[in-house]
Amino acid sequence: MRVGVLGPLLIDGAGGETTPRGQRPRDVLAVLLQRRGHVVTPDVLLDLVWGDAAVELTASTVHTVVARLRRALGSDVIETHDAGYRLGRQVRLDSDDFDAALRRAREATAAGDAAGAVTAYRDAVAVWRGPQAFEGVSDDLVMADRARLGEAHAQTLDELALALLESGTAPALDEAWSLARALTREHPLREGSHRTAMLAAVRSGRQAEALDLYRALRARLRDELGIEPSPPTAALHQRILTQDPTLDPALDLGPTHEQRTGPEPQVTGERPPDQREMGRLPAPLTSTVGREEDLATVITLLEQGRRLVTILGPGGVGKSRLLAEVGGRLSADPSLEVVYVDLSGLGATNAADIADAVAVGFRLPVSRDDPISSLVNHLCADRLVALVDEAEWASTAVAEVASQILAGCPGVRLVVTSRVPLDVLGESRVLLAPLACPPEDASGAEARRAPAVRLLEDRLRDHAPDLVIGDEQGADLARLARRVDGLPLALELLAGYAASRTLAELLPLVDAPLDVASPEVGHRPRHRSLRDTLLWSVERLTPSERLVLRRLGVFAGSFDVSAARSVVGGSLDPLTVDAGLRALVREALVQLDRRGPRSRLRLLRTVRDLALEGLDESGETQEVRRRHREWFAARWRGQPPHDELIAEVGASYDDYLEALRQGLAARDACSVADLVIALGRRWSFVEAAGVGVRWFDRVLAADLLDPVDTARVQVLRVGLTLHASWADSRHLIARCQEALANDPDWLAQAWQVESIQAYQAGDVERSVTAADQMVTVARRGARWVLPEALATTAVMVAAAGDREGALASADEAWALIGASPTALHFASVVPKIGLALVDADQPQRAYDILSRATTDVSVRLGLRPTFTIVINLGWAALGIDRPAEALSWFARSLNSGSHRGLFLAEECVGAACALTSLGHPQAAALLDAADELSSRHALSLTPRMAAHRQAARYLQPPSGDRSLSSRTDDDLAAAIGTAAREFAP
């Protein structure tokens, strides 16, 4: 049985192809397909499909529709269970075929097989039967899946065009040009498609069209998002202009999504006092903190000849303070006249009023009939800089005056602050972000070095000189700064209460930061509280833009446009949502982040608080949270782990957690299962055992999941707790294997968990048997896990003494992951291959592979090496007689301070062996400490590890110190860690 969702719903069964007739059957089928393999209750189907009309309906209504579907699908396809209905996983979707073809294409691309890649990409594209997925299904049911699949379709077309370019033949170039050109029309802001189309145009003799594409893209980005093309796009444009001869061969186009490189600007500062005297430069009353980089950026732009620099950012971010600092720096040049023009509160609505205000700043008489031309005539021969503050009050009028000044006064430069861009030709924009806050795990001393905390501490000392502030208070300061997103105005308002409160008493204030009002005089009316500051911007929005903003409040972290469309959705069509997002970005109520492979958006916490207030008042909270939960649950439903999943869950981690919380509260079993599995993949990858186990336990304790999903969660949980008792877990694993018998993907993972658990417990025979089962299942139906299955088998058979078998499995695993392993391969396959080679008496080869892995992980992927890579590299270095280097790796692992139990014991044994080889004077005592930890946690060493410890013991026999048993793990590890740090090179 096969069902098509990539176009109109299509059932391809024994009776041929058919399309479900009627809206309700199509909608019910779509819901069952989304939850394939899960039981869906009649109540859920009624709520989702019938909506408000379900109040007067019963389960028999659902049964009638299901009966109609069974006639089309076959009687046994939709299963009836006590709790509801389930569409079995044996039902195949055409989206499965699409995903498989796409994986083949990307594997061929990685292997350098251009022809194979093109064929596979064509196979993927050919699966689609229409312009959008789930055609004929109600929009609100499938918006998340439709957006996800639509994005995957567009990305596939992008990659097909790139693969055709790599082919290099004239027909392939023409096809690539046609394909990429069509993509640019369908996705006018997609820079990757434009780069592909530009290159295809150049290679097929259409240089003018390539330049036209760039000009059109640049204009759209400026008009709609207020940004310039990313560096890869601009660089390609420049190469086309200079007719770079290397454009003909294959060119690295960079990321296929928009990307901005370089550090994000960081800005601090506060609002200068109210200043109504035009022309006079305001002098800040307090010190400036952490503004050096932003100040240098503005000054550099002016020195480079940029004549209009606009400082952009949300209210309270410190734009006016930075403007004052710019004025102070420029005033040091006696040959330069610097004039300050304050537009706040003027009520100016037209260009003539703005020209009058600027003329007052310059102390110039202007014509009453034509003040703009008169102003330009007076300034045309001057050399000066005008600092124009708060242009958002009348941005259109300011833009008109600025355009005429720039055109008629070559010696005049303008530096403007505004919440919205002026959109004037030649405008250079400096975007100010809130001050950087310290991470959650920063020490007190580290927290105090963060710009946001430095500003807060500085202002606290202004208001309460006797307040005790040291490293011990760093954590509280960091919490205060993070809660207000490092927004300088918020930090100032908060510090104003320090005169009558302790630091601990300030913390409750940030539970409602919008209403923290300034106890001081001197703040402008709209800067007297964050609510006043934000409401000024919100009230400028149209009704639909305000609707978009309040619905965005459900996002806990950053998000992409596809997520926004689906979650905001509802009564708004995608074009309205997109327009609303652009307006919110322009108004600095939504922050745009282009540092990663894709543009992402986020709300400052204070903006989010205001948005959620509006959402609660509208009565939409429950519905919008449901769409939010279902979007993230559907994002990776049924997919095996891969790099994109790991990266996206990491980028949207706060929202996955928030969706999981809401799913548990709503007792939405299907969403909870999908969400915790996606999160579990991420926790496993980053070795976050503690947080992962806590959430797994919380989900399992809720008693929501069906037996199959319960088994999946248990497999992930046990995989994170491999130091647990083998006696306690072996029966649990057996039950999981029984429940997962018909799911090869998960069954293979269950066998792996059993293999590693048995290995850690010293039951080598059982570990080999389980690893063999994993390989068998992987070969039969879970090819994606085969490299790890083979690597696991290599470790187990090496421990059993089968050197040839270990090398054969390791070699096959290495061949499967190819010359460019993925991030997941680096985490799960490469370390096991290295360990197997160490135990198969090939430490040099293990050392070479693991050393390369540490470099690739850091340089190519921007990640830190996993614990298993680091510690296995330590054992490999010992095996080639490099004890000093081995010690540095063991010390690095110990210094992380993140491991307990078996892992901590292994780190300590390795470090003690290296210290013994290096002749440490306390080697015997350190080995005693390591042995105590090994005994305490029943550590089972591999043959080569055991040989290293035996050699160390030969040099340093036990000291007989009986006091070790009374010392804690941390105490014993600290002694070894200190010695390792002192001795490590």
Short mmCIF file of N, CA and C in Angstrom, two decimals, residues 652-727:
data_model
loop_
_atom_site.label_atom_id
_atom_site.label_comp_id
_atom_site.label_asym_id
_atom_site.label_seq_id
_atom_site.Cartn_x
_atom_site.Cartn_y
_atom_site.Cartn_z
N SER A 652 16.71 25.46 17.30
CA SER A 652 15.37 25.74 17.83
C SER A 652 15.14 25.02 19.16
N TYR A 653 16.20 24.78 19.90
CA TYR A 653 16.12 23.94 21.11
C TYR A 653 15.07 24.44 22.09
N ASP A 654 15.06 25.75 22.36
CA ASP A 654 14.10 26.29 23.33
C ASP A 654 12.66 26.01 22.90
N ASP A 655 12.41 26.07 21.60
CA ASP A 655 11.04 25.84 21.13
C ASP A 655 10.67 24.37 21.16
N TYR A 656 11.62 23.48 20.88
CA TYR A 656 11.31 22.05 21.02
C TYR A 656 10.96 21.73 22.47
N LEU A 657 11.72 22.29 23.41
CA LEU A 657 11.42 22.05 24.82
C LEU A 657 10.07 22.65 25.20
N GLU A 658 9.81 23.88 24.74
CA GLU A 658 8.53 24.51 25.06
C GLU A 658 7.38 23.70 24.46
N ALA A 659 7.54 23.22 23.24
CA ALA A 659 6.50 22.39 22.62
C ALA A 659 6.30 21.10 23.41
N LEU A 660 7.40 20.52 23.91
CA LEU A 660 7.28 19.30 24.71
C LEU A 660 6.53 19.58 26.01
N ARG A 661 6.84 20.69 26.66
CA ARG A 661 6.11 21.05 27.88
C ARG A 661 4.61 21.18 27.59
N GLN A 662 4.30 21.90 26.52
CA GLN A 662 2.89 22.10 26.18
C GLN A 662 2.23 20.78 25.79
N GLY A 663 2.97 19.91 25.10
CA GLY A 663 2.41 18.62 24.73
C GLY A 663 2.09 17.77 25.95
N LEU A 664 2.97 17.79 26.94
CA LEU A 664 2.70 17.05 28.17
C LEU A 664 1.49 17.63 28.89
N ALA A 665 1.41 18.96 28.92
CA ALA A 665 0.27 19.60 29.60
C ALA A 665 -1.04 19.26 28.89
N ALA A 666 -1.00 19.17 27.55
CA ALA A 666 -2.21 18.87 26.78
C ALA A 666 -2.44 17.37 26.64
N ARG A 667 -1.50 16.57 27.14
CA ARG A 667 -1.55 15.10 27.02
C ARG A 667 -1.71 14.69 25.55
N ASP A 668 -0.90 15.32 24.71
CA ASP A 668 -0.87 15.05 23.27
C ASP A 668 0.21 13.99 23.03
N ALA A 669 -0.19 12.73 23.10
CA ALA A 669 0.79 11.63 23.07
C ALA A 669 1.61 11.62 21.79
N CYS A 670 0.96 11.84 20.66
CA CYS A 670 1.67 11.77 19.39
C CYS A 670 2.75 12.85 19.32
N SER A 671 2.40 14.09 19.64
CA SER A 671 3.38 15.17 19.60
C SER A 671 4.49 14.95 20.60
N VAL A 672 4.14 14.50 21.80
CA VAL A 672 5.16 14.27 22.83
C VAL A 672 6.18 13.26 22.36
N ALA A 673 5.72 12.18 21.74
CA ALA A 673 6.66 11.15 21.25
C ALA A 673 7.60 11.72 20.21
N ASP A 674 7.05 12.41 19.22
CA ASP A 674 7.90 12.97 18.16
C ASP A 674 8.89 13.99 18.70
N LEU A 675 8.44 14.82 19.63
CA LEU A 675 9.29 15.88 20.17
C LEU A 675 10.42 15.31 21.02
N VAL A 676 10.11 14.39 21.90
CA VAL A 676 11.15 13.88 22.79
C VAL A 676 12.15 13.01 22.02
N ILE A 677 11.71 12.38 20.94
CA ILE A 677 12.64 11.60 20.11
C ILE A 677 13.59 12.54 19.38
N ALA A 678 13.06 13.62 18.80
CA ALA A 678 13.93 14.59 18.13
C ALA A 678 14.92 15.20 19.11
N LEU A 679 14.44 15.57 20.29
CA LEU A 679 15.33 16.12 21.31
C LEU A 679 16.35 15.08 21.76
N GLY A 680 15.90 13.82 21.85
CA GLY A 680 16.82 12.76 22.27
C GLY A 680 17.97 12.58 21.30
N ARG A 681 17.71 12.73 20.01
CA ARG A 681 18.80 12.67 19.03
C ARG A 681 19.84 13.75 19.33
N ARG A 682 19.36 14.94 19.65
CA ARG A 682 20.27 16.05 19.97
C ARG A 682 21.02 15.79 21.26
N TRP A 683 20.34 15.34 22.30
CA TRP A 683 21.00 15.07 23.59
C TRP A 683 22.09 14.01 23.43
N SER A 684 21.80 12.99 22.64
CA SER A 684 22.81 11.95 22.42
C SER A 684 24.02 12.51 21.71
N PHE A 685 23.79 13.37 20.72
CA PHE A 685 24.89 13.92 19.94
C PHE A 685 25.80 14.81 20.78
N VAL A 686 25.21 15.65 21.62
CA VAL A 686 26.02 16.58 22.42
C VAL A 686 26.39 16.00 23.79
N GLU A 687 26.07 14.73 24.01
CA GLU A 687 26.42 14.02 25.25
C GLU A 687 25.82 14.71 26.47
N ALA A 688 24.55 15.11 26.35
CA ALA A 688 23.85 15.79 27.45
C ALA A 688 23.02 14.77 28.21
N ALA A 689 23.69 13.84 28.89
CA ALA A 689 22.99 12.74 29.55
C ALA A 689 22.07 13.23 30.65
N GLY A 690 22.53 14.18 31.46
CA GLY A 690 21.75 14.60 32.62
C GLY A 690 20.40 15.18 32.23
N VAL A 691 20.41 16.18 31.36
CA VAL A 691 19.15 16.81 30.98
C VAL A 691 18.28 15.83 30.19
N GLY A 692 18.91 15.01 29.35
CA GLY A 692 18.13 14.06 28.56
C GLY A 692 17.40 13.05 29.42
N VAL A 693 18.08 12.46 30.38
CA VAL A 693 17.45 11.46 31.24
C VAL A 693 16.31 12.08 32.04
N ARG A 694 16.49 13.31 32.52
CA ARG A 694 15.42 13.95 33.29
C ARG A 694 14.16 14.12 32.45
N TRP A 695 14.32 14.54 31.19
CA TRP A 695 13.14 14.71 30.34
C TRP A 695 12.54 13.37 29.93
N PHE A 696 13.39 12.39 29.62
CA PHE A 696 12.86 11.06 29.29
C PHE A 696 12.04 10.52 30.46
N ASP A 697 12.55 10.66 31.67
CA ASP A 697 11.82 10.17 32.84
C ASP A 697 10.49 10.89 33.01
N ARG A 698 10.50 12.19 32.75
CA ARG A 698 9.27 12.96 32.87
C ARG A 698 8.22 12.49 31.86
N VAL A 699 8.67 12.22 30.63
CA VAL A 699 7.74 11.75 29.60
C VAL A 699 7.22 10.36 29.94
N LEU A 700 8.10 9.47 30.36
CA LEU A 700 7.68 8.10 30.68
C LEU A 700 6.73 8.09 31.88
N ALA A 701 6.99 8.98 32.85
CA ALA A 701 6.14 9.03 34.04
C ALA A 701 4.73 9.52 33.71
N ALA A 702 4.58 10.27 32.61
CA ALA A 702 3.26 10.78 32.22
C ALA A 702 2.34 9.67 31.73
N ASP A 703 2.91 8.50 31.37
CA ASP A 703 2.12 7.34 30.95
C ASP A 703 1.19 7.68 29.79
N LEU A 704 1.77 8.34 28.79
CA LEU A 704 0.98 8.75 27.62
C LEU A 704 1.19 7.87 26.40
N LEU A 705 2.39 7.33 26.26
CA LEU A 705 2.82 6.75 25.00
C LEU A 705 2.32 5.33 24.83
N ASP A 706 2.15 4.93 23.57
CA ASP A 706 1.80 3.55 23.29
C ASP A 706 3.06 2.69 23.45
N PRO A 707 2.93 1.36 23.44
CA PRO A 707 4.10 0.50 23.71
C PRO A 707 5.27 0.72 22.77
N VAL A 708 5.00 0.99 21.49
CA VAL A 708 6.10 1.17 20.54
C VAL A 708 6.86 2.45 20.84
N ASP A 709 6.15 3.55 21.03
CA ASP A 709 6.84 4.81 21.34
C ASP A 709 7.53 4.75 22.71
N THR A 710 6.93 4.04 23.64
CA THR A 710 7.58 3.87 24.94
C THR A 710 8.91 3.15 24.77
N ALA A 711 8.93 2.12 23.93
CA ALA A 711 10.18 1.39 23.69
C ALA A 711 11.22 2.28 23.03
N ARG A 712 10.80 3.11 22.09
CA ARG A 712 11.76 4.02 21.43
C ARG A 712 12.39 4.97 22.45
N VAL A 713 11.55 5.53 23.30
CA VAL A 713 12.07 6.45 24.30
C VAL A 713 12.99 5.72 25.28
N GLN A 714 12.64 4.52 25.65
CA GLN A 714 13.49 3.74 26.56
C GLN A 714 14.86 3.45 25.93
N VAL A 715 14.86 3.14 24.64
CA VAL A 715 16.14 2.89 23.95
C VAL A 715 17.03 4.13 24.00
N LEU A 716 16.45 5.29 23.72
CA LEU A 716 17.23 6.52 23.79
C LEU A 716 17.71 6.79 25.21
N ARG A 717 16.84 6.54 26.18
CA ARG A 717 17.21 6.81 27.57
C ARG A 717 18.34 5.91 28.02
N VAL A 718 18.22 4.62 27.76
CA VAL A 718 19.28 3.69 28.17
C VAL A 718 20.58 4.02 27.43
N GLY A 719 20.47 4.48 26.17
CA GLY A 719 21.66 4.87 25.43
C GLY A 719 22.40 6.02 26.06
N LEU A 720 21.69 6.88 26.81
CA LEU A 720 22.33 7.99 27.49
C LEU A 720 22.89 7.60 28.86
N THR A 721 22.53 6.43 29.36
CA THR A 721 22.95 6.01 30.70
C THR A 721 23.69 4.69 30.63
N LEU A 722 24.72 4.64 29.79
CA LEU A 722 25.42 3.38 29.56
C LEU A 722 26.23 2.91 30.76
N HIS A 723 26.34 3.76 31.79
CA HIS A 723 27.03 3.31 33.00
C HIS A 723 26.07 2.64 33.98
N ALA A 724 24.78 2.50 33.57
CA ALA A 724 23.80 1.89 34.46
C ALA A 724 24.10 0.40 34.60
N SER A 725 23.48 -0.19 35.61
CA SER A 725 23.69 -1.62 35.89
C SER A 725 23.16 -2.48 34.75
N TRP A 726 24.01 -3.39 34.28
CA TRP A 726 23.61 -4.31 33.20
C TRP A 726 22.49 -5.21 33.70
N ALA A 727 22.55 -5.63 34.95
CA ALA A 727 21.50 -6.48 35.50
C ALA A 727 20.15 -5.77 35.52
#
